[in-house]
Structures are given as structure tokens and as C-alpha cells.
Coordinates of C-alpha atoms and ligand atoms in Angstrom, one line a residue:
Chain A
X15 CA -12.5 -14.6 -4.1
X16 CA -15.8 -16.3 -2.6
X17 CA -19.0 -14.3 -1.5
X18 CA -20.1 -16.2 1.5
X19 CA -23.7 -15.8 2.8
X20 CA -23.0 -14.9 6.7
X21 CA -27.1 -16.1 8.1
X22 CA -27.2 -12.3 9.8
X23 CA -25.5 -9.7 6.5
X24 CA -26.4 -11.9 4.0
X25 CA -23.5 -11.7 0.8
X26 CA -20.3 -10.6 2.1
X27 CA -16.6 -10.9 0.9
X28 CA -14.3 -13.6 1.5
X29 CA -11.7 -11.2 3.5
X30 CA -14.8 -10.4 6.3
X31 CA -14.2 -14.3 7.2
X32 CA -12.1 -16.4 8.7
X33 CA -12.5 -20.6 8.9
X34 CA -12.5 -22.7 11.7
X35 CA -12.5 -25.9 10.3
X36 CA -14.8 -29.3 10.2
X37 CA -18.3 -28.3 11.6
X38 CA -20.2 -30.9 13.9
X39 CA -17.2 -32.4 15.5
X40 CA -18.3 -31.1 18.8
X41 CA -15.8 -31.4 22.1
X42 CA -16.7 -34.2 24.3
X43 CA -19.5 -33.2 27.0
X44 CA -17.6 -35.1 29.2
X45 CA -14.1 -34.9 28.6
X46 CA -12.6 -37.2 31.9
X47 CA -14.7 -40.3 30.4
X48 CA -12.8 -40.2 26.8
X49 CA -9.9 -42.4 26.6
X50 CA -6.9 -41.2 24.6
X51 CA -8.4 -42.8 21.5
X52 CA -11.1 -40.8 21.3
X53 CA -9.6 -37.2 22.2
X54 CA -7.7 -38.5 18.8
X55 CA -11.0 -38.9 16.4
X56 CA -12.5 -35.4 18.2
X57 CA -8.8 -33.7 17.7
X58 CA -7.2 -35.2 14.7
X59 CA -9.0 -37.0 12.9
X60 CA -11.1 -35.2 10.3
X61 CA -13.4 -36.2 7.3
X62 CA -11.0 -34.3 4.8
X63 CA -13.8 -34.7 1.8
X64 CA -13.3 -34.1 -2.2
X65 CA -16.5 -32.6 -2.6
X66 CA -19.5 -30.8 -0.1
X67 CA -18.0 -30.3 3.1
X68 CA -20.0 -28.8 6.2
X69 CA -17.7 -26.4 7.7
X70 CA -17.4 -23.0 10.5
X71 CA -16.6 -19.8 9.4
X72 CA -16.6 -16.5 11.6
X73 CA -17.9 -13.7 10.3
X74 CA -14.7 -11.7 11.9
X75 CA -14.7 -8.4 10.5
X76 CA -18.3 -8.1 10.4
X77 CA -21.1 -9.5 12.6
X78 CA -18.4 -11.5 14.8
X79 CA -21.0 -14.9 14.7
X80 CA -19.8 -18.1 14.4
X81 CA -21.7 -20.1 11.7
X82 CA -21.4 -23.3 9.2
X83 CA -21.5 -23.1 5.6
X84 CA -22.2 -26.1 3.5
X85 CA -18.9 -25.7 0.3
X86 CA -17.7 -28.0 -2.2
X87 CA -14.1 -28.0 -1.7
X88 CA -13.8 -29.0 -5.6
X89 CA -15.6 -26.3 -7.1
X90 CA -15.6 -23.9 -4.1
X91 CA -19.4 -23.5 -4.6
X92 CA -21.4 -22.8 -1.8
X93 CA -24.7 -24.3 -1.2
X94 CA -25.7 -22.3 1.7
X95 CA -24.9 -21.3 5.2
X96 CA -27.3 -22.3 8.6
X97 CA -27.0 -21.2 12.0
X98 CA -24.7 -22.4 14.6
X99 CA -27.2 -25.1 16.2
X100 CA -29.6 -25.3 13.4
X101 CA -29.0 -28.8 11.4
X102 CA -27.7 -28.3 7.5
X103 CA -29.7 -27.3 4.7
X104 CA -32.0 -30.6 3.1
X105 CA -29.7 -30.7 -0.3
X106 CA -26.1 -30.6 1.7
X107 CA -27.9 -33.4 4.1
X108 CA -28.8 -35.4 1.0
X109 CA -25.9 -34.9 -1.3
X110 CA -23.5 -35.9 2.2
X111 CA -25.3 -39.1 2.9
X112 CA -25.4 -40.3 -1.1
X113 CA -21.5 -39.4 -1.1
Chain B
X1 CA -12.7 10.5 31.7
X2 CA -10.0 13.0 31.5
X3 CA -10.0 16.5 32.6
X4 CA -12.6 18.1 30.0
X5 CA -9.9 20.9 29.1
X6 CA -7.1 17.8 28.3
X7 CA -9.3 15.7 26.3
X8 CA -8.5 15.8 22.2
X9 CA -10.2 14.3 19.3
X10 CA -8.4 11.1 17.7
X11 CA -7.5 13.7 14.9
X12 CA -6.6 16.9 16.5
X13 CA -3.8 16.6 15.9
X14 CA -4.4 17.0 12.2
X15 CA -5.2 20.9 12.9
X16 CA -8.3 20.3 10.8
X17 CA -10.1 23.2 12.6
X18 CA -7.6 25.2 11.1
X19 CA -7.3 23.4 7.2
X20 CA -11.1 23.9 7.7
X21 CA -11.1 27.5 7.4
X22 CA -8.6 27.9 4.3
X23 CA -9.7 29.1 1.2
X24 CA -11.1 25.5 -0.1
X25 CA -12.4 24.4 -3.4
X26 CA -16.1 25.1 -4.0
X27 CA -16.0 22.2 -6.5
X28 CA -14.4 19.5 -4.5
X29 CA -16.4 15.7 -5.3
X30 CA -15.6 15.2 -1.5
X31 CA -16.0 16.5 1.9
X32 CA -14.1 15.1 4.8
X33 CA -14.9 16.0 8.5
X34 CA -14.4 14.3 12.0
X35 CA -17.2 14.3 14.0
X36 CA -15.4 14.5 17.5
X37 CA -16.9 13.8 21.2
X38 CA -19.7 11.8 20.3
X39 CA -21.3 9.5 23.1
X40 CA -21.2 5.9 21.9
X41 CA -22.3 3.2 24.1
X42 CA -22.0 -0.5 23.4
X43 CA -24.8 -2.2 24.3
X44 CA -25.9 -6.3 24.5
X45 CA -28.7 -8.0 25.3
X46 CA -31.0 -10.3 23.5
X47 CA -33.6 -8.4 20.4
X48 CA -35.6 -11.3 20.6
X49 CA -36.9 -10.5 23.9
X50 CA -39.5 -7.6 23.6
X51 CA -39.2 -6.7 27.1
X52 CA -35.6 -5.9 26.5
X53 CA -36.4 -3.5 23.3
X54 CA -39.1 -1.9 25.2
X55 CA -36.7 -0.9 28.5
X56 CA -33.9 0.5 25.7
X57 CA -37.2 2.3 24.1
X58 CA -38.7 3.6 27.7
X59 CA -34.8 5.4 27.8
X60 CA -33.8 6.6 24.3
X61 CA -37.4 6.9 22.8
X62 CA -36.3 4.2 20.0
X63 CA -36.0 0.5 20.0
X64 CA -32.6 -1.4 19.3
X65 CA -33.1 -1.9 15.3
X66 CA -33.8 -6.3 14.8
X67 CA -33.1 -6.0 11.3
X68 CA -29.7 -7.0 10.7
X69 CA -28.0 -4.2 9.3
X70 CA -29.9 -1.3 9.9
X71 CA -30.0 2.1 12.3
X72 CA -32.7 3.4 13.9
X73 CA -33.4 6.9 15.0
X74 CA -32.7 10.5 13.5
X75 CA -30.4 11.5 10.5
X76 CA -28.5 13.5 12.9
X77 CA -27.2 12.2 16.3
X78 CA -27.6 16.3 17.0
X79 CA -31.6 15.3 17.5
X80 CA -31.0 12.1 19.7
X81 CA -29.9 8.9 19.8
X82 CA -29.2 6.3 17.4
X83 CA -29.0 2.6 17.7
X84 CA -26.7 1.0 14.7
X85 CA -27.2 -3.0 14.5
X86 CA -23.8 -4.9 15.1
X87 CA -25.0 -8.5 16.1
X88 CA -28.2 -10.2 16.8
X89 CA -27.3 -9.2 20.7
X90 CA -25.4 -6.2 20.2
X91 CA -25.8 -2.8 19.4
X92 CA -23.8 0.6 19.0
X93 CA -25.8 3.4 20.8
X94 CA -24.6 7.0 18.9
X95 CA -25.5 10.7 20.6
X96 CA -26.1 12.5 23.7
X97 CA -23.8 14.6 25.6
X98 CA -20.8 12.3 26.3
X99 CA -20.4 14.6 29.5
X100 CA -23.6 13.3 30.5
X101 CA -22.7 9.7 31.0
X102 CA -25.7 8.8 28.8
X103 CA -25.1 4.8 29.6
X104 CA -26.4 5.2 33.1
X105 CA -30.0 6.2 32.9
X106 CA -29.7 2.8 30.3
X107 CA -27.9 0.5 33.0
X108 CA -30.6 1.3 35.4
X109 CA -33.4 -0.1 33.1
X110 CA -31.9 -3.0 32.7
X111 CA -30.6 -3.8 35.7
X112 CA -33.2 -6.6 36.0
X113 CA -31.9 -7.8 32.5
X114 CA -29.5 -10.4 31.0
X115 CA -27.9 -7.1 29.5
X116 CA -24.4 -4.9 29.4
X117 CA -24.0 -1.3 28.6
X118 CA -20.5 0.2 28.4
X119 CA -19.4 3.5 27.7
X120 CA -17.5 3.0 24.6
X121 CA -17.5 7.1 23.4
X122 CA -13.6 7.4 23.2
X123 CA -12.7 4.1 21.7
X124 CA -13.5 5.1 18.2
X125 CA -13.1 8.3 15.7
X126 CA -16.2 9.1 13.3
X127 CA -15.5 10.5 10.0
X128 CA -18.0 12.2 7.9
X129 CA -17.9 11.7 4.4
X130 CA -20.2 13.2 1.8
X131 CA -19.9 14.6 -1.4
X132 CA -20.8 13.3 -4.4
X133 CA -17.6 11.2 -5.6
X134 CA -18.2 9.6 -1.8
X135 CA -18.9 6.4 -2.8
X136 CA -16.0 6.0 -5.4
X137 CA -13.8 6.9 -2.7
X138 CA -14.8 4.1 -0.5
X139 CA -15.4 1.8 -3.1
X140 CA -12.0 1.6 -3.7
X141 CA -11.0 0.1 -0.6
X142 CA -14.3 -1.4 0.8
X143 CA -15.7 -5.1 -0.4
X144 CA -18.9 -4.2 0.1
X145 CA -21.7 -3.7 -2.5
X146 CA -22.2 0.2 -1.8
X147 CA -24.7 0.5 -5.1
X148 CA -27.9 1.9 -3.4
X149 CA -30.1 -1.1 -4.3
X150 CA -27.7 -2.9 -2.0
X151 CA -26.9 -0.1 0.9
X152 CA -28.4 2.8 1.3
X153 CA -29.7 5.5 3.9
X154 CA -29.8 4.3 7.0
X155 CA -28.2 1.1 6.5
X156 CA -24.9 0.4 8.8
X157 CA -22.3 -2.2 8.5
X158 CA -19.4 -3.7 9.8
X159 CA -16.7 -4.4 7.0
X160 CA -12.9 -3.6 6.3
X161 CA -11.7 -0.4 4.9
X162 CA -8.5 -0.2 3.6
X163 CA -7.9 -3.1 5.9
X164 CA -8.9 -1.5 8.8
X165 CA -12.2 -2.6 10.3
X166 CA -14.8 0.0 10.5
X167 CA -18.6 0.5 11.1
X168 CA -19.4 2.4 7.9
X169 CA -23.4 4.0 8.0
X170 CA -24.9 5.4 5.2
X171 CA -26.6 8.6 6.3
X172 CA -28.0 9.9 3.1
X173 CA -28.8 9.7 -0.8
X174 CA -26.4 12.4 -1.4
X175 CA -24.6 10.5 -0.3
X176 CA -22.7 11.3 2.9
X177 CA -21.5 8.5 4.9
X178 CA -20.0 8.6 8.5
X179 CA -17.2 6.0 9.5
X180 CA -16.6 4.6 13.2
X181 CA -12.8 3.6 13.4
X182 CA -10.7 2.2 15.9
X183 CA -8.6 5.6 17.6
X184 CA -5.7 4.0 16.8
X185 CA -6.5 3.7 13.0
X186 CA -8.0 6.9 12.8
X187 CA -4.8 8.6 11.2
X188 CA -3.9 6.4 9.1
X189 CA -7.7 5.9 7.9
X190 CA -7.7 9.3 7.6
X191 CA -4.8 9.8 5.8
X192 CA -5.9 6.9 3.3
X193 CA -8.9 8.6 2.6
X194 CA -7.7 11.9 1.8
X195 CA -5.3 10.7 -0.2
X196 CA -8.1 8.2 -2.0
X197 CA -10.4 11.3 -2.6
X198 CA -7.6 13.5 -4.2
X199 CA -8.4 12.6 -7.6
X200 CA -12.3 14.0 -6.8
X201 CA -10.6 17.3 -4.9
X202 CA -11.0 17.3 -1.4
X203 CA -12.9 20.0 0.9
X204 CA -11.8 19.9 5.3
X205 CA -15.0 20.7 6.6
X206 CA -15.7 21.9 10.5
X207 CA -19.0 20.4 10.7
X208 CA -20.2 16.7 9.8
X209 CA -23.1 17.9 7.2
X210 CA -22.3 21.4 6.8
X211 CA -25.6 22.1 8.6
X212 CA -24.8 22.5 12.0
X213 CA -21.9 23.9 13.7
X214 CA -20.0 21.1 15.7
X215 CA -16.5 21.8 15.5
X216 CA -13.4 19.8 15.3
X217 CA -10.1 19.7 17.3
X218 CA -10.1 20.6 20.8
X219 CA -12.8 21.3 23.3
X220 CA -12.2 24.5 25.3
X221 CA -13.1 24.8 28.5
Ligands
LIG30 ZN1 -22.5 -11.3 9.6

């Protein structure tokens, strides 16, 4: 069972949660402009890593906020969790570019 | 609102009015006790803004708490309102009169405002719990850290209960706790709980604290 730091309640139990998936893959700003291929990288086509991977969680049965959480998927360690909005902790920017 | 005379608590049906005035245990680790017809009032709006905490003070006399987790206010809704922290823009306002449609001297305040108050008092059951085998009881179907370096009085939260979602707030060190459940969940929460606190022996009681006389059940007319 994982204790994931919501930003707002601080240390909470994995069953307050619930994923949503790859964070930073934002929907198009302007959707009519994107040709089919592109709707496919936004939709489908996601980084899938063995190792840190920057991803949403919802803090469902507590707070209700939407935020991202820097995990290895390996290990399940977490590094740390940032604000919807807010750019990812220094050490999950470094290890992500070095990987 | 219905007709004052029709209106029942989400437990009434329970009798616990009645169970309430049996010959109990004196020694019971835990005391039970719905806290019925209490104004609640969701409220939204954005903390950051001290304009906004200082129209919700101008009304209620207290400010909506910024720390995440926390209540603000008196020990006993009895004395006034309450403000419990649910979000960084949303609040649970506890107390009043619920007769009194306590929301609207609120809604005019912040009628200026990027705000929303709704009457919320009937949505939810509260259930007192106190006694001092509380915390085992809830511990045994809560994840939260309940040790009181961790929660303690006047700390709220939103968490599961027996897989029920609830708004637990600690009211005391003795401690006593109360519970906000959906009204639809409030049987079968209560239910769980009694039947989690039987090991500790269980006392009804007719008033949240024992310290003031709210009853349960029905309201006469
Ligand atoms: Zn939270």
C-alpha cells in the first residue's frame, strides 16, 4: 500500500486516491488545427517509462484536488508530489532528462 | 424543507431516543450519539483572497480556517458556528438554527464575490463518538494516522471509513470525535460502528457530549 503526499493533507493512504494517468500531456488548445496524427500522440501515445514517471493522481476521498506525483514505477518510490500548474520537483526534472 | 413536524433524523429510525434511556453500562469504552438537525452549509470561494475571509468573518464572527485540515470556531456548534477545512476553496460551515436558513445572511455578503453558499444541513448525519476506546474503534476501519501527534483536537479530515467516505473532526483529547456521513450511509455506518465498539461496551447517549441536552430522534412540533 503507498502513502502518497496529497500537496493540501500531506501523507495519506493509497485507497484516498485514484490515478489519472501521464501528467503533462495537455489536450490541444486548439483542437480543429490538430490533424488525426496528432489527436493520436495526445490520446494514445504515452511515455510508458521503467523508472520515474510524472503522473496525476486525485485526491478522491479526501481534498478532491487534482495533482501530479513524481513515482518510480520500478520501486514504487515516490519522490514527491507538486501542484497542478507548478513544474516538477528539481531531482524528478534531473533524474527524467539523464534517463 | 419539509414540514418541521415530518422531518426525521437519518437515524430515527434506530429509536435511539429510546435505547438512550435504558439502563446502560456505566463502564462502556464508548459512547455513540447522533447529533441530529444541525445546519451545515457548504461554502466556496477562494482563502487566498482576504477580502473573502473577512466578508465570511463580518457574518459568523470567525474566518474560514487556510490551514489545510483544520476547524475554526467553538468546541461546541451549541456556541456558534464552525468552519471545517475541505479544500483550498471550500469549506463546511457547522451550527446555527437550521430553521433559520443561516446561508442567507452569508449569500448576501458575498454577493459581490466569486463565491457559492448552499444549504447542505440535511445531506449528511453527524455521529458523536467519544469515550476512551474511541480511537480504537475508528482505527480499525480508518487509514488515517489518528495518534495525536498526527490528529488531534480541532483537526478535521476527509478520509474513508469502513469504506464510506466521511468528514471525521476531532473535537477533544478525551477523545470524542464527531463523523459527517452521507444520509444514505448513515445506517449502515452506524451499524458498523456499534458493532466495531462492542468489544469496548457500548453506551446510546441522547446528547453529543453528555453536556448539553440535544436530543435525538424526532423533532416535535
Ligand atoms: Zn488532499
Amino acid at each position: 500500500m503507498l502513502l502518497i503526499p496529497c500537496p493540501w493533507c500531506g501523507l495519506r493512504d493509497e485507497v484516498e486516491f485514484k490515478y489519472g494517468g501521464e501528467a503533462h500531456n495537455n489536450r490541444p488548445l486548439v483542437p480543429d488545427v490538430h490533424d488525426d496524427t496528432a489527436w493520436a500522440a495526445y490520446l494514445f501515445m504515452k511515455k510508458n517509462p521503467k523508472g520515474l514517471h510524472l503522473e496525476r493522481w486525485v485526491h478522491a476521498a479526501g481534498c478532491r484536488r487534482w495533482f501530479n506525483v513524481a513515482r518510480d514505477t520500478v520501486s514504487n518510490r515516490i519522490d514527491g508530489s507538486y501542484k497542478i500548474g507548478e513544474k516538477p520537483p528539481a531531482i524528478a526534472a534531473e533524474t527524467e532528462e539523464s534517463a | 424543507m419539509p414540514d418541521r413536524y415530518r422531518r426525521q433524523s437519518p437515524l430515527a429510525h434506530l429509536g435511539l431516543v429510546a435505547r438512550a434511556s435504558e439502563d446502560q453500562s456505566a463502564e462502556a469504552g464508548v459512547v455513540m450519539a447522533e447529533c441530529p438537525f444541525c445546519a451545515q452549509t457548504g461554502l466556496r470561494g477562494d482563502g487566498s483572497l482576504a477580502r473573502f475571509g473577512n466578508a465570511v468573518k463580518t457574518v459568523l464572527g470567525i474566518a474560514p480556517p487556510t490551514e489545510p485540515n483544520t476547524v475554526t470556531g467553538p468546541e461546541d456548534f451549541a456556541d456558534g458556528a464552525r468552519i471545517l477545512w475541505l479544500g483550498p476553496d471550500e469549506w463546511l460551515i457547522v451550527g446555527g438554527d437550521v430553521d433559520a436558513e443561516p446561508s442567507g445572511a452569508l449569500r448576501l455578503a458575498l454577493s459581490d464575490r466569486h463565491a457559492a453558499v448552499v444549504d447542505v444541513s440535511d445531506g449528511r448525519a453527524v455521529i458523536a463518538l467519544s469515550g476512551p476506546n474511541a480511537r480504537d474503534v475508528l482505527a480499525k476501519g480508518c487509514p488515517l494516522d489518528l495518534h495525536p501527534r498526527a490528529f488531534g483536537p480541532g483537526r478535521c479530515a476527509q478520509t474513508v471509513l469502513a469504506k464510506a467516505h466521511v468528514i471525521l473532526h476531532q473535537i477533544d483529547a478525551s477523545p470524542s470525535y464527531e463523523i459527517y456521513v452521507h444520509r444514505s450511509f448513515a445506517d449502515y455506518l452506524w451499524s458498523w460502528l456499534e458493532d466495531a465498539a462492542g468489544e469496548f461496551g457500548v453506551r446510546i447517549s441522547n446528547s453529543r457530549s453528555d453536556r448539553n441536552g440535544l436530543l435525538g430522534g424526532r423533532v416535535t412540533p
